[in-house]
Every structure is written in structure tokens, then in C-alpha cells.
Coordinates of C-alpha atoms and ligand atoms in Angstrom, one line a residue:
M1 CA -21.9 -10.4 -6.6
N2 CA -24.0 -7.5 -7.6
L3 CA -24.1 -4.4 -5.4
T4 CA -26.4 -1.4 -6.0
H5 CA -25.0 2.0 -5.5
L6 CA -25.7 5.4 -7.2
S7 CA -28.8 3.9 -8.7
K8 CA -26.9 1.2 -10.5
D9 CA -26.2 -2.5 -10.2
T10 CA -22.5 -3.2 -10.5
L11 CA -20.9 -6.7 -10.6
V12 CA -18.0 -6.8 -8.2
T13 CA -15.5 -9.4 -7.1
V14 CA -15.5 -9.9 -3.4
V15 CA -14.2 -12.3 -0.7
N16 CA -16.8 -14.3 1.2
G17 CA -19.6 -12.1 0.0
Q18 CA -18.3 -9.0 1.9
L19 CA -17.0 -5.6 0.9
P20 CA -14.6 -4.9 2.5
G21 CA -13.6 -8.5 2.9
P22 CA -13.4 -10.3 6.2
T23 CA -11.1 -9.0 8.9
I24 CA -8.4 -11.5 9.7
E25 CA -7.4 -11.3 13.4
V26 CA -4.3 -13.1 14.6
T27 CA -1.9 -13.0 17.6
D28 CA 1.8 -12.3 17.2
G29 CA 3.5 -15.7 17.1
D30 CA 0.6 -17.4 15.3
S31 CA 0.9 -19.7 12.3
V32 CA -1.7 -18.7 9.8
I33 CA -3.2 -20.9 7.1
I34 CA -5.5 -19.3 4.6
H35 CA -7.2 -21.3 1.8
V36 CA -8.1 -19.2 -1.2
V37 CA -10.8 -20.7 -3.4
N38 CA -11.0 -18.7 -6.6
K39 CA -14.5 -18.7 -7.9
S40 CA -14.0 -15.5 -9.8
P41 CA -13.3 -15.3 -13.6
Y42 CA -10.0 -13.6 -12.9
N43 CA -6.5 -14.8 -12.0
V44 CA -5.8 -13.6 -8.5
T45 CA -3.2 -13.7 -5.7
I46 CA -3.6 -12.4 -2.2
H47 CA -0.8 -10.3 -0.6
W48 CA -0.5 -9.9 3.1
H49 CA 0.5 -6.3 3.0
G50 CA 3.2 -5.5 5.6
V51 CA 3.5 -9.1 7.0
K52 CA 7.2 -9.7 6.9
Q53 CA 7.1 -13.3 5.7
R54 CA 10.6 -14.0 7.2
L55 CA 12.4 -16.7 5.2
N56 CA 9.0 -17.4 3.6
C57 CA 8.7 -15.2 0.5
W58 CA 6.7 -18.0 -1.0
A59 CA 3.6 -16.8 0.8
D60 CA 4.0 -13.1 -0.3
G61 CA 1.3 -13.4 -3.0
V62 CA 2.7 -11.5 -6.0
P63 CA 1.8 -13.1 -9.3
M64 CA 4.8 -14.2 -11.4
I65 CA 7.2 -12.8 -8.8
T66 CA 6.5 -15.1 -5.8
Q67 CA 3.9 -17.5 -7.3
C68 CA 1.8 -18.4 -10.3
P69 CA -1.5 -16.6 -10.3
I70 CA -4.4 -18.6 -8.9
L71 CA -6.5 -19.4 -12.0
P72 CA -10.3 -19.4 -12.0
N73 CA -11.7 -22.5 -10.3
H74 CA -8.3 -23.2 -8.7
N75 CA -7.3 -23.1 -5.0
F76 CA -4.2 -22.0 -3.2
T77 CA -3.2 -22.2 0.4
Y78 CA -1.1 -19.5 2.1
R79 CA 0.9 -20.6 5.1
F80 CA 2.9 -18.2 7.1
N81 CA 3.9 -17.2 10.6
V82 CA 3.4 -13.8 12.1
T83 CA 6.4 -13.0 14.2
G84 CA 7.4 -9.9 16.1
Q85 CA 4.7 -7.7 14.6
E86 CA 1.6 -6.2 16.1
R87 CA -1.3 -3.8 15.3
T88 CA -2.8 -3.1 11.9
L89 CA -2.0 -4.4 8.5
W90 CA -4.2 -5.5 5.7
W91 CA -4.5 -7.9 2.9
H92 CA -5.4 -7.3 -0.8
A93 CA -5.4 -9.0 -4.2
H94 CA -2.1 -8.3 -6.0
V95 CA -3.4 -8.4 -9.5
P96 CA -4.1 -5.3 -11.5
G97 CA -7.2 -3.4 -10.4
L98 CA -8.9 -6.0 -8.3
R99 CA -7.6 -4.9 -5.0
A100 CA -10.3 -2.1 -5.1
T101 CA -12.7 -4.8 -3.9
L102 CA -10.6 -7.6 -2.8
H103 CA -9.1 -6.3 0.5
G104 CA -9.6 -6.4 4.2
A105 CA -8.0 -5.7 7.6
F106 CA -5.2 -7.9 9.0
I107 CA -5.1 -7.3 12.7
I108 CA -2.2 -8.6 14.8
R109 CA -2.9 -8.7 18.6
P110 CA 0.1 -8.6 20.9
R111 CA 1.4 -11.9 22.4
H112 CA 0.6 -10.7 25.9
G113 CA -2.9 -9.3 25.3
A114 CA -4.2 -5.7 25.2
G115 CA -2.7 -5.1 28.6
S116 CA 0.7 -4.8 26.9
Y117 CA -0.3 -1.9 24.7
P118 CA 1.8 1.2 25.3
F119 CA -1.4 3.1 26.0
P120 CA -4.5 2.4 28.1
K121 CA -6.6 -0.4 26.7
P122 CA -9.3 1.2 24.5
H123 CA -13.0 0.4 25.0
R124 CA -13.3 -0.9 21.4
E125 CA -11.1 -1.2 18.4
V126 CA -12.6 -0.5 15.0
P127 CA -11.2 -0.9 11.5
I128 CA -11.9 2.1 9.3
I129 CA -11.1 1.1 5.7
I130 CA -11.1 4.0 3.2
G131 CA -11.9 2.7 -0.3
E132 CA -13.3 3.6 -3.6
W133 CA -16.5 2.6 -5.4
W134 CA -15.9 1.7 -9.0
E135 CA -18.6 1.2 -11.5
M136 CA -16.2 0.0 -14.1
D137 CA -14.8 -3.4 -14.7
L138 CA -11.7 -3.3 -12.6
A139 CA -9.7 -5.7 -14.8
Q140 CA -10.5 -3.3 -17.7
V141 CA -9.3 -0.3 -15.6
A142 CA -6.0 -2.0 -15.2
T143 CA -5.7 -2.9 -18.9
D144 CA -6.5 0.7 -19.8
L145 CA -3.8 1.9 -17.5
S146 CA -1.1 -0.3 -18.8
N147 CA -1.9 -0.2 -22.5
N148 CA -3.7 2.9 -23.5
S149 CA -2.6 5.6 -21.1
L150 CA -6.3 6.1 -20.3
F151 CA -7.2 7.5 -17.0
D152 CA -10.3 5.9 -15.5
F153 CA -11.8 7.1 -12.3
N154 CA -13.9 5.7 -9.5
S155 CA -17.4 7.0 -8.9
A156 CA -17.3 7.5 -5.2
S157 CA -15.2 7.0 -2.1
T158 CA -16.2 4.8 0.8
I159 CA -15.7 4.2 4.5
N160 CA -16.0 0.5 5.3
G161 CA -17.7 -0.1 2.0
K162 CA -20.3 2.6 2.5
L163 CA -20.6 5.6 0.4
G164 CA -22.3 7.9 2.9
D165 CA -24.9 10.6 2.6
L166 CA -23.1 12.8 0.2
Y167 CA -24.2 10.3 -2.5
N168 CA -27.7 9.2 -3.3
C169 CA -29.4 6.3 -5.0
S170 CA -32.5 7.5 -6.8
G171 CA -32.9 10.4 -4.4
V172 CA -32.3 8.4 -1.3
A173 CA -29.0 9.1 0.5
E174 CA -26.6 6.2 0.6
D175 CA -25.9 4.5 3.9
G176 CA -22.8 5.7 5.8
F177 CA -20.7 3.9 8.3
V178 CA -21.9 4.7 11.9
L179 CA -19.7 4.2 15.0
E180 CA -21.6 4.2 18.2
V181 CA -19.6 5.7 21.1
E182 CA -20.3 6.1 24.8
P183 CA -19.4 9.3 26.5
G184 CA -15.9 9.3 28.0
K185 CA -14.8 6.0 26.5
T186 CA -11.8 5.6 24.3
Y187 CA -11.8 4.0 20.8
L188 CA -9.0 2.8 18.7
L189 CA -9.5 3.4 15.0
R190 CA -7.5 1.2 12.7
L191 CA -7.3 3.2 9.5
I192 CA -6.4 1.6 6.2
N193 CA -6.2 3.3 2.9
A194 CA -7.3 0.6 0.4
A195 CA -8.0 3.1 -2.4
L196 CA -6.4 2.7 -5.8
L197 CA -6.0 6.3 -6.7
M198 CA -6.0 8.8 -3.9
E199 CA -4.5 9.9 -0.7
Y200 CA -7.0 10.9 2.0
Y201 CA -7.4 13.3 4.9
F202 CA -9.5 11.9 7.7
K203 CA -11.3 14.0 10.3
I204 CA -14.1 13.8 12.8
A205 CA -15.9 17.0 13.7
G206 CA -15.4 18.1 17.3
H207 CA -12.8 15.5 18.1
R208 CA -9.1 15.0 18.0
F209 CA -7.0 11.9 17.6
T210 CA -3.9 10.5 19.2
V211 CA -1.9 8.6 16.6
V212 CA -0.2 5.6 18.2
A213 CA 1.0 3.5 15.3
S214 CA 1.4 3.3 11.6
D215 CA 2.1 0.3 9.4
A216 CA 2.1 -2.0 12.5
N217 CA 4.8 0.0 14.2
Y218 CA 4.2 2.1 17.3
V219 CA 4.9 5.8 17.1
N220 CA 5.2 8.3 19.9
P221 CA 1.7 9.5 20.7
Y222 CA 0.9 12.3 18.3
D223 CA -2.1 14.6 18.9
T224 CA -3.8 15.9 15.8
D225 CA -7.3 16.8 14.4
V226 CA -6.5 15.4 11.0
I227 CA -4.9 12.2 9.7
A228 CA -3.2 11.9 6.4
I229 CA -3.1 8.4 4.8
A230 CA -1.9 7.3 1.4
P231 CA -2.7 4.1 -0.4
G232 CA -1.0 1.1 1.3
E233 CA -0.6 2.9 4.7
T234 CA -2.3 2.1 8.0
V235 CA -2.7 4.4 11.0
D236 CA -3.8 3.5 14.5
A237 CA -5.3 6.4 16.3
L238 CA -7.1 6.8 19.6
L239 CA -10.3 8.7 19.7
V240 CA -11.8 9.8 23.0
A241 CA -15.6 10.4 23.0
D242 CA -15.3 13.6 25.0
A243 CA -17.5 15.9 23.0
R244 CA -21.0 17.0 23.9
P245 CA -23.2 13.9 23.1
G246 CA -24.6 14.1 19.6
K247 CA -23.7 13.2 16.1
Y248 CA -20.5 14.1 14.4
Y249 CA -19.5 13.4 10.8
M250 CA -16.3 11.4 10.1
V251 CA -15.0 12.4 6.8
A252 CA -12.4 11.0 4.4
F253 CA -11.6 13.3 1.6
P254 CA -9.0 12.9 -1.2
Y255 CA -6.2 15.4 -1.8
Q256 CA -3.8 15.6 -4.7
A257 CA -1.1 17.7 -6.3
P258 CA -2.6 20.8 -7.9
K259 CA -2.9 21.6 -11.6
P260 CA -1.3 21.3 -14.0
S261 CA -1.2 17.7 -12.7
I262 CA -4.2 15.8 -13.9
Q263 CA -7.0 16.3 -11.4
G264 CA -8.9 13.3 -10.2
P265 CA -12.5 13.8 -8.9
E266 CA -13.0 15.2 -5.5
Y267 CA -15.0 12.4 -4.0
I268 CA -15.6 12.9 -0.4
T269 CA -17.2 10.2 1.8
R270 CA -18.6 10.5 5.2
G271 CA -19.9 8.4 8.1
M272 CA -20.5 9.5 11.6
I273 CA -20.0 8.9 15.2
Q274 CA -23.1 8.8 17.3
Y275 CA -23.1 9.1 21.1
S276 CA -25.2 6.6 23.0
S277 CA -25.6 6.1 26.7
G278 CA -24.2 2.6 26.6
N279 CA -27.0 1.0 28.5
G280 CA -26.9 -2.0 26.2
A281 CA -29.6 -1.3 23.7
P282 CA -28.0 -0.9 20.4
V283 CA -29.1 2.1 18.5
L284 CA -29.7 1.4 14.9
L285 CA -29.3 4.5 13.0
S286 CA -29.1 5.1 9.3
T287 CA -27.6 8.3 7.9
S288 CA -29.9 7.8 4.9
N289 CA -33.1 9.0 6.3
G290 CA -32.2 11.4 9.0
T291 CA -34.0 9.3 11.7
T292 CA -32.4 9.8 15.1
G293 CA -31.8 6.9 17.4
E294 CA -33.7 6.5 20.6
E295 CA -30.8 7.9 22.5
E296 CA -30.6 11.6 22.3
G297 CA -27.9 13.7 23.6
G298 CA -30.3 16.6 24.3
G299 CA -27.8 19.1 23.0
P300 CA -28.4 21.2 20.0
S301 CA -26.3 18.8 17.9
A302 CA -28.4 15.8 18.6
D303 CA -30.3 15.9 15.3
V304 CA -28.1 17.7 12.9
P305 CA -24.7 16.1 12.7
I306 CA -21.8 18.5 12.9
A307 CA -19.4 18.5 9.9
P308 CA -15.7 19.1 10.3
E309 CA -13.8 21.7 8.4
M310 CA -11.6 20.3 5.6
P311 CA -8.2 21.2 4.3
D312 CA -8.1 22.1 0.6
H313 CA -8.3 19.4 -2.1
N314 CA -4.9 20.5 -3.2
D315 CA -3.3 20.9 0.2
M316 CA -0.2 18.8 0.2
V317 CA 1.4 20.6 3.2
T318 CA -0.9 19.2 5.9
S319 CA 0.2 15.7 4.8
L320 CA 3.9 16.7 4.9
Y321 CA 3.5 18.0 8.5
F322 CA 1.5 15.0 9.6
R323 CA 4.3 12.7 8.5
G324 CA 7.1 14.9 9.7
N325 CA 5.6 14.6 13.2
L326 CA 5.8 10.8 13.4
T327 CA 8.6 9.3 15.4
S328 CA 9.1 5.7 16.5
L329 CA 8.1 4.8 20.1
R330 CA 10.5 2.0 20.4
R331 CA 14.0 2.7 19.5
P332 CA 14.6 0.8 16.3
Q333 CA 17.8 -1.1 15.8
L334 CA 19.2 1.2 13.2
P335 CA 22.4 0.2 11.5
T336 CA 24.9 3.0 11.5
L337 CA 27.1 1.8 8.7
V338 CA 25.6 1.9 5.3
D339 CA 26.6 -0.6 2.7
E340 CA 24.8 0.7 -0.3
R341 CA 23.2 3.9 -1.4
L342 CA 20.5 4.3 -4.1
F343 CA 19.0 7.4 -5.5
I344 CA 15.7 6.6 -7.3
T345 CA 13.7 9.1 -9.3
L346 CA 10.0 8.5 -9.7
A347 CA 8.6 9.8 -12.9
L348 CA 6.4 9.3 -16.0
G349 CA 7.8 8.7 -19.4
S350 CA 6.8 7.2 -22.7
V351 CA 7.7 4.1 -24.8
C352 CA 6.8 3.0 -28.2
R353 CA 4.7 -0.1 -28.7
R354 CA 6.8 -3.2 -29.2
G355 CA 8.4 -3.4 -32.6
R356 CA 7.5 0.1 -33.7
V357 CA 9.3 3.3 -34.1
C358 CA 7.3 6.3 -33.2
E359 CA 7.6 10.0 -32.8
R360 CA 6.8 11.4 -29.4
G361 CA 3.4 12.9 -29.3
S362 CA 2.3 10.8 -32.3
T363 CA -1.1 9.1 -32.1
N364 CA -2.0 7.5 -28.8
D365 CA -1.8 4.1 -30.5
E366 CA 1.9 4.4 -30.9
S367 CA 3.3 5.8 -27.7
I368 CA 2.3 4.6 -24.3
T369 CA 2.7 6.6 -21.1
V370 CA 4.6 4.6 -18.5
A371 CA 5.8 5.2 -15.0
T372 CA 9.4 4.7 -14.1
L373 CA 12.2 4.2 -11.5
N374 CA 15.4 5.8 -12.7
N375 CA 13.9 6.1 -16.1
V376 CA 13.0 2.4 -16.6
S377 CA 9.5 1.0 -16.5
F378 CA 8.9 -2.4 -14.9
E379 CA 7.4 -5.3 -16.8
L380 CA 7.2 -8.9 -16.0
P381 CA 9.5 -11.2 -18.0
A382 CA 8.1 -11.7 -21.4
A383 CA 7.8 -15.5 -21.3
A384 CA 7.0 -15.5 -17.6
E385 CA 6.3 -19.1 -17.1
T386 CA 8.3 -19.5 -14.0
P387 CA 7.8 -17.0 -11.2
L388 CA 11.0 -15.1 -10.4
L389 CA 11.2 -16.5 -6.9
E390 CA 11.3 -20.0 -8.3
S391 CA 14.0 -19.1 -10.8
H392 CA 16.0 -17.5 -8.0
Y393 CA 15.6 -20.4 -5.5
Y394 CA 16.4 -23.2 -8.1
N395 CA 19.2 -21.1 -9.7
T396 CA 17.8 -21.6 -13.2
G397 CA 19.4 -18.4 -14.4
G398 CA 16.0 -16.7 -14.8
V399 CA 16.9 -13.8 -12.5
D400 CA 20.4 -13.4 -13.8
V401 CA 19.2 -11.9 -17.1
L402 CA 17.1 -9.2 -15.5
R403 CA 18.0 -5.5 -16.0
E404 CA 19.7 -4.0 -13.0
L405 CA 17.9 -1.2 -11.3
P406 CA 20.5 1.6 -11.7
A407 CA 21.7 3.2 -8.5
R408 CA 21.3 6.6 -10.0
P409 CA 19.1 8.2 -12.7
P410 CA 20.7 8.2 -16.1
K411 CA 20.3 12.0 -16.4
V412 CA 20.4 14.7 -13.8
F413 CA 18.0 17.5 -14.4
N414 CA 15.9 19.9 -12.4
F415 CA 13.8 17.1 -11.0
T416 CA 11.1 19.3 -9.5
D417 CA 10.9 22.0 -12.1
R418 CA 7.2 22.8 -12.4
D419 CA 7.5 23.7 -16.1
L420 CA 8.0 20.0 -16.7
I421 CA 4.5 19.1 -15.5
P422 CA 2.4 19.8 -18.5
Y423 CA 2.8 17.7 -21.6
G424 CA 4.7 20.1 -23.8
P425 CA 8.0 21.0 -25.3
K426 CA 10.0 21.4 -22.1
E427 CA 9.9 17.8 -20.9
A428 CA 10.1 16.3 -24.4
N429 CA 13.7 15.2 -24.4
L430 CA 13.3 13.7 -20.9
E431 CA 10.3 11.6 -21.8
P432 CA 11.6 8.6 -23.8
T433 CA 12.2 5.7 -21.5
S434 CA 12.3 1.9 -21.8
K435 CA 10.7 -1.2 -20.3
A436 CA 12.5 -4.0 -18.5
T437 CA 12.2 -6.4 -15.6
L438 CA 14.1 -4.3 -13.2
A439 CA 15.8 -6.0 -10.3
R440 CA 18.5 -5.2 -7.8
R441 CA 20.5 -7.8 -5.7
F442 CA 21.5 -7.3 -2.2
R443 CA 24.0 -9.2 -0.1
H444 CA 22.3 -10.7 2.9
G445 CA 22.3 -8.2 5.8
A446 CA 23.3 -5.2 3.7
A447 CA 22.2 -1.9 5.1
V448 CA 20.8 0.1 2.3
D449 CA 19.9 3.8 2.0
V450 CA 17.4 4.7 -0.6
V451 CA 16.5 8.3 -1.5
F452 CA 13.3 8.4 -3.4
Q453 CA 13.0 11.6 -5.4
S454 CA 9.5 12.5 -6.8
T455 CA 9.8 14.4 -10.1
S456 CA 7.6 16.8 -12.1
L457 CA 7.8 14.8 -15.3
M458 CA 4.3 15.0 -16.8
Q459 CA 2.8 15.0 -13.3
S460 CA 3.6 16.1 -9.8
E461 CA 2.0 13.4 -7.7
S462 CA 3.4 12.1 -4.4
N463 CA 4.4 8.4 -4.4
P464 CA 3.6 5.9 -1.6
M465 CA 6.5 3.6 -2.1
H466 CA 6.0 0.1 -0.6
L467 CA 8.6 -2.5 0.0
H468 CA 7.6 -6.1 0.6
G469 CA 9.2 -8.3 3.2
H470 CA 10.9 -5.5 5.1
D471 CA 10.2 -2.4 7.1
M472 CA 12.0 0.8 6.3
F473 CA 13.3 3.5 8.7
V474 CA 12.1 6.8 7.4
L475 CA 15.1 9.1 8.1
A476 CA 13.8 12.3 6.6
Q477 CA 11.6 13.9 3.9
G478 CA 11.7 17.2 2.2
L479 CA 10.5 19.4 -0.6
G480 CA 12.6 20.1 -3.7
I481 CA 15.6 18.2 -4.8
Y482 CA 17.5 16.0 -2.3
D483 CA 20.9 17.4 -1.5
A484 CA 23.1 15.0 0.4
A485 CA 25.4 17.8 1.5
K486 CA 22.8 19.4 3.7
D487 CA 20.0 16.8 4.0
V488 CA 22.0 14.1 5.7
A489 CA 22.2 16.4 8.7
R490 CA 18.4 16.2 9.0
Y491 CA 18.3 12.4 9.3
N492 CA 16.6 11.2 12.3
L493 CA 18.9 8.4 13.4
V494 CA 17.4 8.2 16.9
N495 CA 13.8 7.3 16.5
P496 CA 12.7 7.4 12.8
P497 CA 9.3 6.0 12.1
V498 CA 9.3 2.4 10.8
K499 CA 7.1 1.9 7.8
N500 CA 6.4 -0.6 5.0
T501 CA 5.0 2.2 2.8
V502 CA 6.7 5.6 2.7
L503 CA 5.0 8.6 1.2
V504 CA 7.4 10.5 -1.0
P505 CA 6.1 14.0 -1.1
S506 CA 4.9 15.7 -4.3
L507 CA 7.9 17.6 -5.7
G508 CA 10.0 16.3 -2.9
W509 CA 12.0 13.3 -1.6
A510 CA 12.1 10.8 1.2
A511 CA 15.2 9.1 2.6
V512 CA 14.8 5.6 4.0
R513 CA 17.2 2.9 5.4
F514 CA 16.5 -0.8 5.5
V515 CA 18.4 -4.0 6.2
A516 CA 18.2 -6.6 3.5
D517 CA 18.0 -9.5 5.9
N518 CA 15.0 -11.4 4.5
P519 CA 16.1 -13.6 1.6
G520 CA 13.8 -13.8 -1.3
V521 CA 12.5 -11.8 -4.3
W522 CA 10.5 -8.8 -3.0
F523 CA 8.4 -6.4 -4.9
M524 CA 9.0 -2.7 -4.4
H525 CA 6.5 -0.4 -6.0
C526 CA 4.4 2.7 -5.8
H527 CA 1.1 1.8 -4.1
F528 CA -1.0 4.1 -6.4
E529 CA -2.6 1.5 -8.7
F530 CA -2.1 3.6 -11.8
H531 CA 1.6 4.0 -11.1
L532 CA 2.0 0.3 -10.4
S533 CA 0.2 -0.8 -13.5
M534 CA 2.2 1.7 -15.5
G535 CA 5.5 0.2 -14.2
M536 CA 6.7 2.1 -11.2
A537 CA 8.2 -1.0 -9.7
A538 CA 11.2 -3.2 -9.3
V539 CA 12.2 -6.4 -7.5
F540 CA 14.7 -6.5 -4.7
I541 CA 16.5 -9.8 -4.6
V542 CA 17.9 -10.5 -1.2
E543 CA 20.5 -13.2 -1.1
D544 CA 20.7 -16.0 1.4
G545 CA 22.8 -15.6 4.5
P546 CA 25.5 -18.1 5.6
T547 CA 23.2 -20.4 7.7
A548 CA 19.9 -22.2 7.3
D549 CA 18.4 -19.6 9.7
T550 CA 19.3 -16.8 7.3
S551 CA 18.3 -18.6 4.1
L552 CA 15.1 -18.7 2.3
H553 CA 13.2 -21.9 3.3
P554 CA 12.1 -24.4 0.7
P555 CA 8.6 -23.9 -0.7
P556 CA 5.8 -25.8 1.1
A557 CA 5.4 -29.3 -0.2
D558 CA 2.1 -28.4 -2.0
F559 CA 3.5 -25.3 -3.5
Q560 CA 2.0 -25.0 -7.0
T561 CA 4.0 -24.2 -10.0
C562 CA 2.5 -22.8 -13.2
G563 CA 1.6 -26.3 -14.4
H564 CA 4.6 -26.7 -16.7
D565 CA 6.2 -30.2 -16.5
E566 CA 9.5 -28.5 -17.0
S567 CA 9.2 -26.5 -13.8
L568 CA 8.2 -29.6 -11.9
M569 CA 11.3 -31.2 -13.1
L570 CA 13.4 -28.2 -12.1
Q571 CA 11.8 -28.3 -8.7
K572 CA 13.0 -31.9 -8.2
M573 CA 16.5 -31.1 -9.3
G574 CA 16.4 -27.9 -7.2
I575 CA 15.5 -29.7 -4.0
D576 CA 18.4 -32.0 -4.4
K577 CA 20.7 -29.2 -5.2
R578 CA 19.4 -27.3 -2.3
R579 CA 20.0 -30.1 0.2
V580 CA 23.6 -30.2 -0.8
K581 CA 23.9 -26.5 -0.4
S582 CA 22.5 -26.3 3.1
E583 CA 24.7 -29.2 4.2
D584 CA 27.6 -27.3 2.9
A585 CA 26.5 -24.3 4.9
R586 CA 26.3 -26.3 8.1
S587 CA 29.7 -28.0 7.7
Ligands
C2O1 CU1 0.0 -3.6 -0.8 CU2 2.8 -4.9 -3.4 O1 1.3 -4.2 -2.1

């Protein structure tokens, strides 16, 4: 549909006519069925970000990894159970670029009602989705990123789809999101960062938050006046309306690594909270024309909203502290014996276009900037006619030929040397890299430690690393180069936060542990869209366990293949093969 912002009509792809898309609310233990009817001109899939999809990788929604893309004018039905999870997740398209407008909240209520929250039941619960307004064709944005090393930028930031009064449309301020609050009541904000490009700080003037959960896992209540949230993450925070009645801006503003890293635009967005007496009459208030509602607080702040003070656009430290203060509320079942250790560097590099030899720094046409894990950039299999999960399940050999994600980077260098940031002579010999379909296999039940190391190769961004199908225990984070000899001592093995997306700090590292107990083919990638499109990704293949209860289930009966007769045939063969296999397992 066409939306008008910043004095311009822009054609955007949305779900059910809404931006953000509809909130999906379920209860822990529910079976969920979602029919996707693709009326857009693009191939799409929908990913249920953070939903564990236990034994059910088929519903994970990653094109050519777990399913064929849903073609224009085609349908697809997602079926999955939500088990043992509660609070805030989200859903988004998992095709390049389009998740900027195809996303929404995915809320999981506890089995036993709000009375079972580990905090007093809030008066209201409100999704706050931080997003971006793009005036460009998002499919084009993604192509630019993966082919031409072009950096495109959004035109504004949004809270719940609204740009707010720092932007205007032909001189009239844009609408902002307004949250009505009653004095003394408590609100639960469900923050989601759905942006493609930026991490955000979130503040509300005159108020503090108590963070109670992140990525659908409870944390020990943490009191703060600022929330840091990276793409892919969610944060649940309590807000008590305990200020003098009036209007207060809520602000989301992007932050990023300082120069010489490339600087994205500083697009701040704001909405507001507005006190009302709660006598029932809704106060309709637009931030666009400065009208005040019929409810007035009477204080000096009633007419002029108060704005919060912001950290700096290049402040990476506040984010580091915010994350360092999170601990898990419920003691997670943390394995103490580790089966496998990976050290993964996150970097940029360059490759030559297929079939050509090129000099570094030659014309843009010849070399492409890519993003890498241990110096390899992810690409889907060249003739990707069968999604990897299908090849894996039916044992067609398709996943055996993939390049193994190395357990260490090929070269050790001063990973966080600031002199490597600018494109220049110093990083030249570290720059060449290659492309492959990177995969790593894990034995069922393996306890895996991963240290993600951000590097300064041609940038110094942080990296929100997201793992599908599993949560990770975040054991520690730090600046500089990870040093096992001293950093293992800093691991929180008691109550580490449990996350599906871990922010690896700029010029620093994060250490996580996860148990590979969910069989399937799971994407693992940076949740910055530019890093993902440029190849900062791999698949984790988790093998079946010994029993039917620990093995990937067969695909649903109506699971669509990519329309090749051959794969239909394989499916038939596979099902037979499979039956034999599980009978073996039982006997
Ligand atoms: Cu939220 Cu693979 O993504």
C-alpha cells in the first residue's frame, strides 16, 4: 500500500494493511496456525524470531534453508507449538530488506495467566516497536548491499510505525505514538528493535524503567533510565506513571561506532506519554498540532512536553553497561561440561566477482565488500533448488558438501586495532576473503561455547548475533581481544542472561554457551540487515538424538517443496527411509 510520510507517497509491502503488522498473541502451550497469503510481488517467508520450534525446524521460515520462498500469489501455512516460553518475541519476513515493513510483535502469555508474572500485574502491556521508514524500494536496498557494496539509508526512524514530531510533512509535524497513562499505574513496555540498520537507546523524560525480561526470558529486575536495544532484541520493562502529570517525550535514538567507521544518519524518533485521569474518556491527542487533550495535569509541564537528555550518538559504553547488568531471574540449566569451543571473528572483507581476477581496490565493479565469519562470507548453495533442511532430512547429500565453518579464524591478528578501520594500506592483506555456504554440524545434545569477536576490519560496528532454534547463555562480554586465560574467570555460570540475540560489542567480544538439542538446520547470523545481506551468517546443523523425541519430526503433510518433481520424488523415498530409521531407533 501507499503511505505518505515526509511529503512523499511511498509504496510499501505490509501485512494485513498495517505497519507494524498485526500483533500475534498466544499462550504458552498453544498450537499456532498462520496462513500466509502472498499478494506482494516479492518472494517472502516469515520467521518467528525467538520461537524455539522444537523438533519443528520446518516452520522456521528461512528461504532456501528451511523452506522454499513463498512466491507471489502463493500461500504457505505455518504450524508450530509454543512451549515453555513466555513474554515478548516478534515475527518478520526473512527475505532481504523486506523485514523493514513486514514485522510485528509475537506475544506469549504465561500458561497460568498474568498472576504468574514474577512482578505485580501491570495495568496495561504495550508493544513499542522501533523501526525505520525507508523511501527506497527495500528489495533494491538488499540487492545493493549484496552486489554493489552500496550503503543505502533509511529516511527516518519510527515508534510503532509513527515518525514523530521531529519530522514534518509539508510543514506539518508527523504524528507520533502516544501512550496514555494514569497516575500511579504501572505499564509494561514490550520493546522490539525491528530496524535494519541501527541499535537504539530508548528513554522517557522524567521516568525510569525496571527491565524484567529480554528475548522472552526473565531477568532480575534492573532499574535504569535508559534501555539499549539492538536489531533482533526485545526488552520488557515496567514503567510506573509516577511523575507529575503532564506530557513527556519517549525517545528512540540510534547510536553507532564512531568514525572512522561509516556514519549512518542520526535519525531520532519520538512519541510521548500523556497523563490522563483515567475516568474513562479517551483523550485523543496528536503530537502534530500541539493541541492538548481535555485532561490537563495543571503543572507547568502540561502543555510543553518534557524531553529527556540523550547519550551521545557515538556512545557505545552505555550499551555495554546496560547489557552487563542483566542477569537471569530463573537459574538456567547450564551445562558445566563443554563439548566444543568455537572462536568466531566478525569482519568485513572483499571478494572478486565470480570468474574474474581483480586487484584489491580496483573499480567497484570488480571487487565486492562482503561480511564474514572466520573470514568466509555466507552464500546460499548456487543451484539452491532444494532447501538445506530438506536435503538434510532426506539425506540427499546436499548438506555434506557445504564448507565447514572453521572453529578458529585462519589468521590471528590484532583484531581490534583501530588502524584497520579505514580502507587503506594497513588492512589490505587481511581483506581478501571467499564465499561459501558455511555450515557446522553438532552432535545432538552437545554443549557448545562460542566466543564472538568483533573486529576492526574496515568498520568497528557491534554485531547482534542471532541463533535460530536455541537460546544462548551469555556468559560474559568485554572490550578488546578475548583472552581465555583471563576472561574465563569472568564467566557468569550462575545466572547468565538467556538470549536468542547477543550483542557483540564494538571492538570487543561476547562469550555464549548453548546446547545443540534441537535437531534441524538453523540459521545463525548478524541481525544487522547489511551484515546479513553481505554474508555474516552460517547454518548450524544439529543432528538427531537417539529417540523419536529427540529427532526432527517429518515435515507437515502439506509442506511445499520448490515445485521440482525430483524433490517430490525424494520426499517419497525419504519418508520411507525415515520410517525405517525411526523403527530402528525404537528397537
Ligand atoms: Cu530475526 Cu534470522 O532472524
